[in-house]
Tab-separated table of C-alpha atoms and ligand atoms in Angstrom:
chain	number	residue	atom	x	y	z
O	1	MET	CA	3.172	-10.265	-10.704
O	2	LEU	CA	0.550	-10.913	-8.020
O	3	GLU	CA	-1.875	-13.774	-7.827
O	4	ALA	CA	-4.397	-14.898	-5.238
O	5	ARG	CA	-5.855	-18.394	-5.492
O	6	ASP	CA	-9.060	-19.311	-3.707
O	7	ILE	CA	-8.450	-17.137	-0.661
O	8	HIS	CA	-10.623	-17.779	2.383
O	9	LYS	CA	-10.293	-15.835	5.612
O	10	TYR	CA	-12.140	-16.523	8.841
O	11	TYR	CA	-11.934	-14.626	12.081
O	12	SER	CA	-13.200	-16.249	15.205
O	13	ASN	CA	-14.507	-14.222	18.102
O	14	GLY	CA	-14.953	-16.783	20.851
O	15	LYS	CA	-17.609	-19.212	19.615
O	16	GLU	CA	-18.581	-17.233	16.542
O	17	LYS	CA	-16.778	-17.733	13.274
O	18	LEU	CA	-16.827	-14.747	10.935
O	19	SER	CA	-16.175	-15.645	7.340
O	20	VAL	CA	-14.758	-12.535	5.641
O	21	LEU	CA	-13.295	-13.841	2.364
O	22	LYS	CA	-15.001	-16.784	0.700
O	23	GLY	CA	-12.875	-17.908	-2.200
O	24	VAL	CA	-11.209	-14.933	-3.857
O	25	THR	CA	-9.133	-15.565	-6.961
O	26	LEU	CA	-7.455	-12.783	-8.920
O	27	LYS	CA	-4.391	-12.074	-11.022
O	28	ILE	CA	-2.696	-8.699	-11.296
O	29	SER	CA	-0.224	-8.176	-14.109
O	30	GLU	CA	2.927	-6.112	-14.031
O	31	GLY	CA	2.329	-2.442	-14.779
O	32	GLU	CA	-1.390	-2.675	-14.125
O	33	ILE	CA	-3.534	-0.461	-11.908
O	34	ALA	CA	-6.248	-2.550	-10.256
O	35	ALA	CA	-8.968	-1.260	-7.962
O	36	ILE	CA	-10.865	-3.272	-5.380
O	37	VAL	CA	-14.214	-1.683	-4.633
O	38	GLY	CA	-17.177	-2.668	-2.509
O	39	PRO	CA	-19.236	-1.719	0.514
O	40	SER	CA	-17.737	-1.167	3.925
O	41	GLY	CA	-17.072	-4.444	5.699
O	42	ALA	CA	-16.942	-6.427	2.442
O	43	GLY	CA	-13.371	-7.589	3.123
O	44	LYS	CA	-11.383	-5.164	0.952
O	45	SER	CA	-8.739	-4.265	3.528
O	46	THR	CA	-8.455	-7.863	4.638
O	47	LEU	CA	-7.800	-8.895	1.042
O	48	LEU	CA	-5.248	-6.122	0.491
O	49	HIS	CA	-3.371	-7.081	3.657
O	50	ILE	CA	-3.294	-10.707	2.525
O	51	LEU	CA	-2.062	-9.696	-0.957
O	52	GLY	CA	0.786	-7.722	0.640
O	53	GLY	CA	1.789	-10.468	3.067
O	54	LEU	CA	0.706	-8.390	6.094
O	55	ASP	CA	-1.816	-11.061	6.990
O	56	LYS	CA	-2.189	-14.755	6.153
O	57	PRO	CA	-5.230	-16.357	4.545
O	58	THR	CA	-6.948	-19.152	6.456
O	59	THR	CA	-6.792	-21.216	3.268
O	60	GLY	CA	-5.671	-20.428	-0.253
O	61	GLU	CA	-2.425	-19.080	-1.570
O	62	VAL	CA	-0.857	-15.798	-2.661
O	63	PHE	CA	1.977	-15.691	-5.196
O	64	PHE	CA	4.242	-12.657	-5.559
O	65	GLU	CA	6.322	-12.801	-8.724
O	66	GLY	CA	5.541	-16.485	-8.958
O	67	LYS	CA	6.662	-17.321	-5.432
O	68	SER	CA	4.133	-18.609	-2.942
O	69	LEU	CA	3.977	-16.644	0.313
O	70	ARG	CA	2.513	-19.611	2.154
O	71	HIS	CA	5.531	-21.325	3.633
O	72	VAL	CA	8.068	-18.521	3.676
O	73	SER	CA	9.692	-17.331	6.896
O	74	GLU	CA	8.528	-14.127	8.556
O	75	SER	CA	11.969	-12.569	8.012
O	76	TRP	CA	11.882	-13.327	4.264
O	77	LEU	CA	8.405	-11.826	4.122
O	78	CYS	CA	9.567	-8.716	6.009
O	79	GLY	CA	12.394	-8.345	3.509
O	80	ILE	CA	10.037	-8.571	0.533
O	81	ARG	CA	7.535	-6.175	2.107
O	82	ASN	CA	10.292	-3.695	2.778
O	83	SER	CA	12.111	-3.889	-0.526
O	84	SER	CA	9.466	-4.694	-3.125
O	85	ILE	CA	6.079	-3.615	-1.788
O	86	GLY	CA	5.031	-0.107	-0.806
O	87	PHE	CA	1.993	0.466	1.409
O	88	VAL	CA	-0.167	3.583	1.646
O	89	PHE	CA	-2.932	3.649	4.258
O	90	GLN	CA	-5.957	5.855	4.811
O	91	PHE	CA	-4.562	7.324	8.040
O	92	TYR	CA	-1.003	7.870	6.771
O	93	HIS	CA	0.685	6.185	9.787
O	94	LEU	CA	3.602	8.606	9.874
O	95	LEU	CA	5.803	8.574	12.962
O	96	PRO	CA	4.907	11.804	14.804
O	97	GLU	CA	8.312	12.557	16.302
O	98	PHE	CA	10.142	12.393	12.964
O	99	SER	CA	10.261	15.026	10.221
O	100	ALA	CA	8.787	14.445	6.770
O	101	LEU	CA	12.294	13.743	5.461
O	102	GLU	CA	13.075	11.247	8.232
O	103	ASN	CA	9.728	9.484	7.755
O	104	VAL	CA	10.511	9.015	4.066
O	105	MET	CA	14.019	7.721	4.837
O	106	LEU	CA	12.905	5.185	7.467
O	107	PRO	CA	12.098	2.151	5.264
O	108	ALA	CA	15.505	2.454	3.615
O	109	ILE	CA	17.249	2.749	6.989
O	110	ILE	CA	15.345	-0.324	8.209
O	111	SER	CA	16.350	-2.313	5.137
O	112	ARG	CA	19.973	-1.197	5.701
O	113	ARG	CA	20.699	-0.847	2.015
O	114	PRO	CA	24.500	-0.887	2.171
O	115	SER	CA	24.882	0.715	-1.234
O	116	LEU	CA	23.022	3.768	-0.113
O	117	GLU	CA	24.985	6.060	2.191
O	118	ARG	CA	23.156	8.403	4.498
O	119	HIS	CA	23.842	11.389	2.262
O	120	ALA	CA	22.619	9.633	-0.885
O	121	LEU	CA	19.586	8.367	0.983
O	122	GLU	CA	18.748	11.861	2.171
O	123	GLN	CA	19.072	13.088	-1.410
O	124	ALA	CA	16.769	10.340	-2.662
O	125	ALA	CA	14.191	11.233	0.017
O	126	ARG	CA	14.404	14.945	-0.872
O	127	ILE	CA	13.836	14.127	-4.545
O	128	LEU	CA	10.755	12.042	-3.704
O	129	LEU	CA	9.372	14.786	-1.472
O	130	ALA	CA	9.926	17.292	-4.288
O	131	GLU	CA	8.129	14.957	-6.702
O	132	VAL	CA	5.067	14.929	-4.459
O	133	GLY	CA	5.209	18.729	-4.202
O	134	LEU	CA	6.689	18.994	-0.692
O	135	ARG	CA	10.127	20.442	-1.365
O	136	HIS	CA	9.463	23.150	1.231
O	137	ARG	CA	8.092	20.864	3.924
O	138	VAL	CA	10.989	18.484	4.533
O	139	THR	CA	11.702	19.537	8.115
O	140	HIS	CA	8.059	19.696	9.153
O	141	LEU	CA	6.704	17.191	11.659
O	142	PRO	CA	3.503	15.324	10.665
O	143	ALA	CA	1.439	17.454	13.087
O	144	GLN	CA	2.586	20.548	11.190
O	145	LEU	CA	1.297	19.169	7.875
O	146	SER	CA	-2.218	19.045	6.425
O	147	GLY	CA	-3.883	15.681	5.755
O	148	GLY	CA	-3.115	15.937	2.038
O	149	GLU	CA	0.522	16.743	2.772
O	150	GLN	CA	0.812	13.872	5.234
O	151	GLN	CA	-0.572	11.471	2.642
O	152	ARG	CA	1.960	12.731	0.103
O	153	VAL	CA	4.757	12.117	2.649
O	154	ALA	CA	3.333	8.606	3.143
O	155	LEU	CA	3.395	8.088	-0.613
O	156	ALA	CA	7.022	9.252	-0.836
O	157	ARG	CA	7.862	6.903	2.052
O	158	ALA	CA	6.219	4.005	0.229
O	159	LEU	CA	8.449	4.718	-2.773
O	160	ILE	CA	11.859	5.132	-1.124
O	161	ASN	CA	12.926	1.531	-1.732
O	162	GLY	CA	11.683	1.569	-5.338
O	163	PRO	CA	8.875	-0.973	-4.866
O	164	LYS	CA	7.542	-2.939	-7.812
O	165	LEU	CA	4.131	-3.087	-6.222
O	166	LEU	CA	2.224	-0.353	-4.431
O	167	LEU	CA	-0.774	-1.316	-2.278
O	168	CYS	CA	-3.074	1.535	-1.287
O	169	ASP	CA	-5.868	1.190	1.258
O	170	GLU	CA	-8.371	4.048	0.808
O	171	PRO	CA	-5.544	6.487	-0.007
O	172	THR	CA	-7.957	9.394	-0.411
O	173	GLY	CA	-10.433	8.245	2.242
O	174	ASN	CA	-9.495	11.011	4.638
O	175	LEU	CA	-8.909	13.798	2.138
O	176	ASP	CA	-11.021	16.506	0.536
O	177	SER	CA	-11.585	16.277	-3.203
O	178	GLU	CA	-8.744	18.635	-4.189
O	179	ASN	CA	-6.171	16.659	-2.181
O	180	GLY	CA	-7.723	13.430	-3.397
O	181	LYS	CA	-7.180	14.576	-6.976
O	182	GLN	CA	-3.509	15.283	-6.272
O	183	ILE	CA	-3.007	11.786	-4.899
O	184	CYS	CA	-4.774	10.340	-7.978
O	185	GLN	CA	-2.486	12.300	-10.285
O	186	LEU	CA	0.609	11.123	-8.403
O	187	LEU	CA	-0.513	7.492	-8.598
O	188	LYS	CA	-1.192	7.872	-12.304
O	189	ASN	CA	2.277	9.363	-12.918
O	190	LEU	CA	3.888	6.666	-10.853
O	191	ASN	CA	2.263	4.010	-12.966
O	192	SER	CA	3.029	5.610	-16.313
O	193	GLU	CA	6.538	6.915	-15.555
O	194	LYS	CA	7.946	4.358	-13.110
O	195	LYS	CA	5.824	1.433	-14.323
O	196	ALA	CA	4.734	0.607	-10.791
O	197	THR	CA	1.980	-1.970	-10.407
O	198	ILE	CA	-0.695	-0.483	-8.157
O	199	VAL	CA	-3.599	-2.056	-6.276
O	200	ILE	CA	-6.027	0.393	-4.696
O	201	VAL	CA	-8.847	-0.339	-2.280
O	202	THR	CA	-11.291	2.526	-2.582
O	203	HIS	CA	-14.817	3.849	-2.205
O	204	ASN	CA	-13.991	6.774	-4.440
O	205	THR	CA	-15.185	6.453	-8.040
O	206	GLU	CA	-12.564	8.914	-9.293
O	207	VAL	CA	-9.786	6.814	-7.775
O	208	ALA	CA	-11.336	3.632	-9.161
O	209	SER	CA	-11.404	5.231	-12.613
O	210	LEU	CA	-7.584	5.188	-12.639
O	211	ALA	CA	-7.730	1.426	-12.788
O	212	SER	CA	-7.597	-0.701	-15.897
O	213	LYS	CA	-9.282	-3.466	-13.941
O	214	ILE	CA	-11.911	-3.058	-11.237
O	215	TYR	CA	-12.714	-5.933	-8.874
O	216	LYS	CA	-16.048	-5.656	-7.078
O	217	ILE	CA	-16.160	-7.450	-3.785
O	218	LYS	CA	-19.386	-8.298	-2.021
O	219	ASP	CA	-19.930	-10.662	0.878
O	220	GLY	CA	-16.355	-11.879	0.644
O	221	LYS	CA	-16.513	-12.789	-3.037
O	222	LEU	CA	-15.533	-11.048	-6.241
O	223	GLU	CA	-18.479	-10.302	-8.510
U	301	LIG	P1	-13.557	-3.357	4.281
U	301	LIG	O1	-12.136	-2.977	4.070
U	301	LIG	O2	-14.235	-3.845	3.034
U	301	LIG	O3	-14.371	-2.278	4.937
U	301	LIG	P2	-12.467	-5.218	6.204
U	301	LIG	O4	-11.616	-6.121	5.412
U	301	LIG	O5	-11.812	-4.139	7.006
U	301	LIG	O6	-13.613	-4.605	5.281
U	301	LIG	O7	-13.329	-6.086	7.224
U	301	LIG	C1	-14.201	-7.132	6.797
U	301	LIG	C2	-14.898	-7.720	8.007
U	301	LIG	O8	-13.963	-8.401	8.810
U	301	LIG	C3	-15.569	-6.687	8.902
U	301	LIG	O9	-16.818	-7.201	9.293
U	301	LIG	C4	-14.639	-6.571	10.065
U	301	LIG	O10	-15.334	-6.218	11.235
U	301	LIG	C5	-14.030	-7.948	10.158
U	301	LIG	N1	-12.651	-7.953	10.696
U	301	LIG	C6	-11.599	-7.324	10.158
U	301	LIG	N2	-10.478	-7.561	10.889
U	301	LIG	C7	-10.861	-8.361	11.902
U	301	LIG	C8	-10.177	-8.967	13.020
U	301	LIG	N3	-8.863	-8.799	13.202
U	301	LIG	N4	-10.900	-9.740	13.875
U	301	LIG	C9	-12.222	-9.926	13.679
U	301	LIG	N5	-12.932	-9.392	12.655
U	301	LIG	C10	-12.264	-8.618	11.791
């Protein structure tokens, strides 16, 4: 489902060249949960962003469902990111002026799914919020929600378009252990019930233990 071949990524700050990824190759199969672990600054987020087409490698190639992301147009990539890939970040990134329900609906509104009328979309968003245990928080604004609740809204938002692939960047990094456990359970259910393929960047050993495959990254390389 997802393959990275010999990924290198350099950043240059003026004269200095910072080499972050130094030849990363990996293959993630459909239905798998994979974790990418490693020390801070090792290149985990950079790799995840490249896998999800949010960033481009300097050299090397990423394939999503067999299609190379190298020479595709930005609009095609936006379409794929919106319809087939869900993202969950450490700091939730909810839009503060919108309710939980509206935040969950946004990716579907952006993708203008013609088959889904506003009413049906709202229903779908309510169902997802109920599934993450937030049936009674739909009209709340992000500022009125706890960190754990905001992350569950972010998870529901990532799922509204029924992605095949879910990419999570430190999804429990800002949560206490109880809320972290809830997120773990939701990811586990998502994988077993909806067969979603999940890639998780994490420091947390409990989160990593969800994975059937753990990639250790150090100094820009997989160990
Ligand atoms: P991790 O997720 O493992 O903590 P990151 O992928 O966020 O690591 O970052 C890896 C390295 O790349 C860090 O040293 C970071 O400072 C650097 N880096 C990340 N993004 C940029 C950027 N846009 N410009 C320059 N350096 C960056």
